[in-house]
């Protein structure tokens, strides 16, 4: 499978407030390096990301939010802050509703444009986030341009019509106008929008298999019917992002019925999880999508340090096989997964499960 990777993510390793302690973020550069090493070791070809088309970015994020991300570090330094990570200090409470008031100082803006304090902005955050989104856009463009009959597969090579973007920082928590959950730009949304804007598909299925709910992807497409968003994740009553991902969130307006949430209890195994995955496939099938974007998080793994799900190594092969049965041109976008010894290997296992019938011949 063709891999898209940009090494610009390396310089982004911010601080995170985790259970009351300030730590180096779980989203480390080693995560993406590990995935890159595992995939290249298996012989998958790698291409560099092309420049990110900003007209695509501005279809999924607000212009003032993008300007904020680009300027944040400069403002932080200009205001005389010495700390190496820019953190917010306050957020609007529920009854404190003055969305017309945008703070002019950087600390105020950080609260205005974020969902929480589990990540921060450092000097190279924008560069890394832009490169990740560019990888997602490039992978989607590649899939849209692949040769082959109809929409299904590249009949020349017999490989499925698919590409994999090694995105870091991840993206699915990034909302239309807010960062958080290690995410700044929504890479999966950029991939979906690229498939739509290139007229490759008129409706895209975004399937989110990360351990956490993709509140950002849901937010961006909540009132649109050209993207179907389905997510299986830990129950937000007890897990990040806490305020989004309940089963009764189904979309609104034109988007009503185009969002599906499957919250699951702590300790969920693949056997239980995969039954719900099939129900998401059945749900999406009726909607006539022309392509699929998979938000691939590996933090469902039993040894993952931030999660409670209990996926085993072989489950990732079964996941890959099941994703293949959807039979749509597919863009894989890397989301979470924080167990460094396994993340690359588990990504490879998904990809090989997805390509298996071909690879065995
Ligand atoms: C990003 B992605 C655990 C801290 C977890 C927030 C989780 C962000 C997950 N003690 N911090 O969906 O993998
Ligand atoms: Zn996650």
Coordinates of C-alpha atoms and ligand atoms in Angstrom, one line a residue:
X1 CA 0.0 0.0 0.0
X2 CA 1.2 3.5 -0.8
X3 CA 2.3 5.4 2.3
X4 CA 2.4 9.2 2.7
X5 CA 4.8 10.6 5.3
X6 CA 6.2 14.0 6.2
X7 CA 9.0 14.1 8.8
X8 CA 8.2 17.7 9.8
X9 CA 6.2 16.2 12.7
X10 CA 9.5 15.5 14.6
X11 CA 9.9 19.0 16.1
X12 CA 6.5 18.9 17.7
X13 CA 6.5 17.2 21.1
X14 CA 4.5 19.3 23.5
X15 CA 3.7 19.2 27.2
X16 CA 0.5 17.6 28.4
X17 CA -1.4 17.8 31.7
X18 CA -2.1 14.2 32.5
X19 CA -3.9 13.2 35.7
X20 CA -2.6 16.4 37.4
X21 CA 1.0 16.0 36.2
X22 CA 2.8 17.9 33.5
X23 CA 4.5 15.3 31.3
X24 CA 5.9 15.1 27.8
X25 CA 2.9 14.3 25.6
X26 CA 2.0 10.6 24.9
X27 CA 1.9 11.8 21.3
X28 CA 5.7 11.5 20.8
X29 CA 7.7 11.7 17.6
X30 CA 8.7 8.1 18.1
X31 CA 5.1 7.0 17.4
X32 CA 5.2 8.1 13.8
X33 CA 8.8 7.0 13.3
X34 CA 7.9 3.6 14.6
X35 CA 5.0 3.3 12.1
X36 CA 7.2 4.6 9.3
X37 CA 10.0 2.1 10.1
X38 CA 7.5 -0.9 10.3
X39 CA 5.8 -0.1 7.0
X40 CA 9.0 0.6 5.1
X41 CA 10.6 -2.6 6.5
X42 CA 7.7 -4.5 5.0
X43 CA 8.5 -2.9 1.6
X44 CA 5.6 -0.5 1.3
X45 CA 6.5 2.5 -1.0
X46 CA 6.6 6.0 0.6
X47 CA 5.8 9.3 -1.0
X48 CA 6.2 12.7 0.5
X49 CA 3.2 14.9 1.1
X50 CA 2.4 17.7 -1.4
X51 CA 1.6 21.2 -0.2
X52 CA -1.7 21.4 1.6
X53 CA -4.4 23.1 -0.5
X54 CA -5.7 25.8 1.9
X55 CA -9.1 25.9 0.1
X56 CA -9.6 22.3 1.4
X57 CA -8.5 23.2 4.9
X58 CA -10.9 26.2 5.0
X59 CA -13.8 23.9 4.1
X60 CA -13.3 22.0 7.4
X61 CA -11.9 24.7 9.7
X62 CA -12.8 28.4 10.3
X63 CA -10.4 31.0 8.9
X64 CA -9.9 32.7 12.2
X65 CA -9.0 29.4 13.9
X66 CA -6.4 28.7 11.2
X67 CA -4.9 32.2 11.6
X68 CA -4.8 31.7 15.4
X69 CA -2.8 28.4 15.0
X70 CA -0.4 30.0 12.6
X71 CA 0.2 33.0 14.9
X72 CA -0.1 31.5 18.3
X73 CA 3.6 30.8 19.0
X74 CA 4.6 34.3 17.8
X75 CA 2.0 36.0 20.0
X76 CA 3.1 33.9 23.0
X77 CA 6.7 35.0 22.6
X78 CA 5.8 38.6 21.8
X79 CA 3.8 38.8 25.0
X80 CA 6.9 38.0 26.9
X81 CA 6.1 34.4 28.0
X82 CA 9.2 32.4 28.7
X83 CA 7.6 28.9 29.1
X84 CA 8.4 26.5 26.2
X85 CA 4.7 25.4 25.9
X86 CA 1.7 27.8 25.5
X87 CA -1.2 26.7 27.7
X88 CA -4.6 28.2 28.1
X89 CA -5.8 29.3 31.5
X90 CA -9.6 29.7 31.3
X91 CA -12.6 28.5 29.2
X92 CA -16.1 29.8 28.9
X93 CA -18.4 28.0 31.4
X94 CA -21.9 26.8 30.2
X95 CA -23.7 29.9 31.4
X96 CA -20.9 32.3 30.5
X97 CA -22.0 32.7 26.9
X98 CA -20.4 35.6 25.1
X99 CA -19.2 34.0 21.8
X100 CA -18.9 37.5 20.4
X101 CA -16.1 38.3 22.8
X102 CA -12.7 37.1 21.4
X103 CA -9.9 37.7 23.8
X104 CA -7.0 39.8 22.3
X105 CA -4.2 38.3 24.4
X106 CA -2.7 34.9 23.7
X107 CA -3.6 33.2 27.0
X108 CA -7.3 34.2 26.4
X109 CA -7.2 33.1 22.8
X110 CA -5.7 29.7 23.8
X111 CA -8.8 29.1 25.9
X112 CA -11.1 30.4 23.2
X113 CA -9.7 28.1 20.6
X114 CA -9.2 24.9 22.6
X115 CA -11.2 22.1 24.2
X116 CA -9.0 21.4 27.2
X117 CA -5.5 21.3 28.7
X118 CA -4.2 17.9 27.6
X119 CA -2.0 19.4 25.0
X120 CA -0.3 22.7 24.3
X121 CA 1.2 24.7 21.5
X122 CA 5.0 24.9 21.0
X123 CA 7.2 26.6 18.4
X124 CA 6.8 24.0 15.7
X125 CA 3.3 22.9 16.3
X126 CA 1.8 24.6 13.2
X127 CA 4.5 23.2 10.9
X128 CA 3.8 19.6 12.2
X129 CA 0.0 20.0 12.1
X130 CA 0.2 21.4 8.5
X131 CA 2.4 18.5 7.4
X132 CA 0.0 15.9 8.9
X133 CA -3.0 17.4 7.2
X134 CA -0.9 17.6 3.9
X135 CA -0.2 13.9 4.2
X136 CA -3.9 13.2 4.6
X137 CA -4.8 15.3 1.6
X138 CA -2.0 13.7 -0.5
X139 CA -3.2 10.2 0.4
X140 CA -6.8 11.1 -0.6
X141 CA -5.6 12.6 -4.0
X142 CA -3.5 9.5 -4.7
X143 CA -6.6 7.3 -4.1
X144 CA -8.7 9.5 -6.3
X145 CA -6.2 9.3 -9.1
X146 CA -5.5 5.6 -9.0
X147 CA -6.1 3.7 -12.2
X148 CA -8.6 1.0 -12.3
X149 CA -12.0 0.1 -13.5
X150 CA -15.0 1.6 -11.7
X151 CA -14.4 2.8 -8.3
X152 CA -13.5 -0.4 -6.5
X153 CA -9.9 -1.4 -7.1
X154 CA -6.8 -1.0 -9.1
X155 CA -7.3 -3.9 -11.5
X156 CA -3.9 -3.5 -12.9
X157 CA -2.0 -4.3 -9.8
X158 CA -4.8 -6.2 -8.1
X159 CA -4.2 -4.3 -4.9
X160 CA -7.1 -2.5 -3.3
X161 CA -7.5 1.1 -4.1
X162 CA -6.1 2.5 -0.9
X163 CA -3.4 4.7 0.7
X164 CA -2.1 5.3 4.2
X165 CA -1.2 8.7 5.7
X166 CA 1.1 8.5 8.7
X167 CA -0.4 11.6 10.3
X168 CA 1.2 13.1 13.5
X169 CA -0.1 15.0 15.4
X170 CA -3.4 13.1 15.1
X171 CA -6.6 14.9 14.0
X172 CA -9.9 13.5 15.1
X173 CA -10.4 15.7 18.2
X174 CA -9.7 18.9 16.3
X175 CA -13.0 20.7 15.8
X176 CA -14.0 23.3 13.2
X177 CA -12.5 26.0 15.6
X178 CA -10.7 24.3 18.5
X179 CA -7.7 22.1 19.2
X180 CA -7.3 19.5 21.9
X181 CA -6.7 15.8 22.5
X182 CA -3.2 16.1 20.8
X183 CA -5.1 17.3 17.6
X184 CA -4.8 20.7 15.8
X185 CA -6.0 20.1 12.3
X186 CA -8.5 17.4 11.5
X187 CA -6.6 15.1 9.1
X188 CA -9.5 12.7 8.4
X189 CA -11.8 15.6 7.6
X190 CA -9.2 17.0 5.2
X191 CA -9.0 13.6 3.5
X192 CA -12.8 13.3 3.2
X193 CA -13.1 16.9 1.9
X194 CA -10.3 16.2 -0.7
X195 CA -12.3 13.2 -2.0
X196 CA -15.4 15.3 -2.2
X197 CA -13.8 18.4 -3.7
X198 CA -12.1 16.4 -6.4
X199 CA -15.5 15.0 -7.3
X200 CA -14.2 11.5 -6.8
X201 CA -17.1 10.8 -4.4
X202 CA -20.3 12.6 -3.7
X203 CA -20.5 11.0 -0.2
X204 CA -17.7 9.7 2.0
X205 CA -17.9 7.2 4.8
X206 CA -15.6 8.2 7.7
X207 CA -15.1 5.3 10.1
X208 CA -13.3 6.1 13.4
X209 CA -11.9 3.1 15.1
X210 CA -9.7 5.0 17.6
X211 CA -10.3 4.2 21.3
X212 CA -11.5 7.8 21.8
X213 CA -14.5 9.5 20.2
X214 CA -13.6 11.7 17.3
X215 CA -15.5 14.8 18.5
X216 CA -13.8 17.0 16.0
X217 CA -14.8 15.0 12.9
X218 CA -18.3 14.7 14.3
X219 CA -18.4 18.5 14.8
X220 CA -17.1 19.4 11.4
X221 CA -19.7 17.2 9.5
X222 CA -22.6 17.2 12.0
X223 CA -25.0 19.1 9.8
X224 CA -23.8 17.7 6.4
X225 CA -25.1 14.7 4.5
X226 CA -22.1 14.3 2.2
X227 CA -20.1 12.7 5.0
X228 CA -21.3 9.7 7.1
X229 CA -19.4 9.6 10.3
X230 CA -19.4 6.4 12.5
X231 CA -17.3 6.0 15.6
X232 CA -16.8 3.1 18.1
X233 CA -15.2 4.3 21.3
X234 CA -14.9 4.3 25.0
X235 CA -18.0 5.7 26.7
X236 CA -17.5 9.5 27.1
X237 CA -19.2 9.3 30.6
X238 CA -15.8 8.0 31.8
X239 CA -13.3 8.8 29.1
X240 CA -11.9 11.6 27.1
X241 CA -13.4 13.7 25.4
X242 CA -16.2 13.5 28.0
X243 CA -18.7 15.8 26.3
X244 CA -19.3 14.1 23.0
X245 CA -19.8 10.6 21.6
X246 CA -23.1 9.5 23.1
X247 CA -25.4 7.2 21.1
X248 CA -28.1 9.8 20.8
X249 CA -25.8 12.2 18.8
X250 CA -27.0 11.4 15.3
X251 CA -26.4 14.6 13.3
X252 CA -28.7 17.6 12.8
X253 CA -30.4 19.5 9.9
X254 CA -29.2 18.1 6.6
X255 CA -26.9 15.9 8.6
X256 CA -29.5 14.2 10.7
X257 CA -29.0 10.4 10.5
X258 CA -25.5 10.8 9.1
X259 CA -23.7 10.4 12.4
X260 CA -23.5 7.2 14.4
X261 CA -21.9 6.8 17.8
X262 CA -21.3 3.5 19.5
X263 CA -20.0 4.1 23.1
X264 CA -18.6 0.9 24.7
X265 CA -17.7 0.1 28.3
X266 CA -14.2 -0.1 29.7
X267 CA -12.5 -3.4 29.0
X268 CA -14.3 -4.1 25.7
X269 CA -12.7 -6.9 23.7
X270 CA -12.5 -7.2 19.9
X271 CA -15.2 -9.9 19.8
X272 CA -17.8 -7.5 21.2
X273 CA -16.4 -4.5 19.4
X274 CA -16.5 -6.1 16.0
X275 CA -20.2 -7.0 16.2
X276 CA -20.8 -3.3 16.5
X277 CA -18.5 -2.6 13.6
X278 CA -20.7 -4.8 11.4
X279 CA -23.7 -2.7 12.5
X280 CA -21.8 0.4 11.4
X281 CA -21.1 -1.2 8.0
X282 CA -24.8 -2.1 7.6
X283 CA -25.7 1.5 8.6
X284 CA -23.3 3.0 6.1
X285 CA -24.2 0.6 3.2
X286 CA -27.7 2.2 2.8
X287 CA -26.1 5.6 2.4
X288 CA -24.3 4.9 -0.9
X289 CA -20.8 6.3 -0.1
X290 CA -18.2 6.3 -2.8
X291 CA -15.1 6.2 -0.6
X292 CA -14.0 5.5 2.9
X293 CA -11.7 7.3 5.3
X294 CA -10.5 5.2 8.3
X295 CA -9.4 7.1 11.4
X296 CA -7.1 4.4 12.5
X297 CA -6.2 4.5 16.2
X298 CA -4.2 1.7 17.7
X299 CA -5.0 2.7 21.3
X300 CA -7.6 -0.1 21.5
X301 CA -4.6 -2.4 22.1
X302 CA -4.5 -4.3 25.4
X303 CA -1.1 -2.8 26.4
X304 CA -1.9 0.8 25.4
X305 CA -1.0 3.1 28.3
X306 CA -4.0 5.4 27.9
X307 CA -6.8 3.0 27.2
X308 CA -8.9 0.1 28.7
X309 CA -9.9 -1.9 25.6
X310 CA -8.4 -5.3 25.2
X311 CA -7.5 -5.9 21.5
X312 CA -4.9 -8.5 20.9
X313 CA -2.3 -8.5 18.0
X314 CA -4.3 -10.9 15.8
X315 CA -7.4 -8.7 16.1
X316 CA -5.8 -6.1 14.0
X317 CA -5.6 -8.6 11.1
X318 CA -9.3 -9.4 11.5
X319 CA -10.0 -5.6 11.6
X320 CA -8.1 -5.2 8.3
X321 CA -10.0 -8.0 6.7
X322 CA -13.3 -6.6 7.8
X323 CA -12.4 -3.1 6.5
X324 CA -11.7 -4.7 3.1
X325 CA -15.2 -6.2 3.0
X326 CA -16.6 -2.6 2.8
X327 CA -15.2 -2.7 -0.7
X328 CA -14.7 1.1 -1.1
X329 CA -11.6 3.0 -2.2
X330 CA -10.0 3.7 1.2
X331 CA -7.8 6.4 2.8
X332 CA -6.2 5.3 6.1
X333 CA -5.3 8.2 8.5
X334 CA -3.3 7.5 11.6
X335 CA -4.9 8.7 14.8
X336 CA -3.8 7.4 18.3
X337 CA -1.9 4.5 19.7
X338 CA 0.7 5.0 22.4
X339 CA 2.3 1.7 23.1
X340 CA 5.6 2.3 21.3
X341 CA 6.8 -1.3 21.0
X342 CA 3.6 -2.4 19.2
X343 CA 2.2 0.6 17.3
X344 CA 4.1 0.0 14.0
X345 CA 3.6 -3.7 14.1
X346 CA -0.2 -3.3 14.7
X347 CA -0.5 -0.9 11.8
X348 CA 1.3 -3.3 9.5
X349 CA -1.1 -6.1 10.7
X350 CA -4.2 -4.0 9.8
X351 CA -2.8 -3.2 6.3
X352 CA -1.8 -6.8 5.6
X353 CA -5.2 -8.0 6.8
X354 CA -6.7 -5.5 4.4
X355 CA -4.6 -6.7 1.5
X356 CA -4.4 -10.3 2.5
X357 CA -6.2 -12.2 -0.3
X358 CA -3.9 -10.4 -2.8
X359 CA -0.7 -10.9 -0.8
X360 CA -1.2 -14.6 -0.4
X361 CA -1.6 -15.3 -4.1
Ligands
LIG1 C1 -6.0 11.3 21.4 B1 -6.4 10.3 20.4 C2 -4.5 9.6 29.7 C3 -4.5 11.0 29.1 C4 -5.2 11.1 27.8 C5 -6.2 12.7 26.2 C6 -6.4 11.6 25.2 C7 -6.2 12.1 23.8 C8 -6.3 11.0 22.8 N1 -4.2 9.6 31.1 N2 -5.2 12.4 27.3 O1 -7.7 10.0 20.3 O2 -5.7 9.0 20.6
LIG2 ZN1 -7.3 7.8 20.9

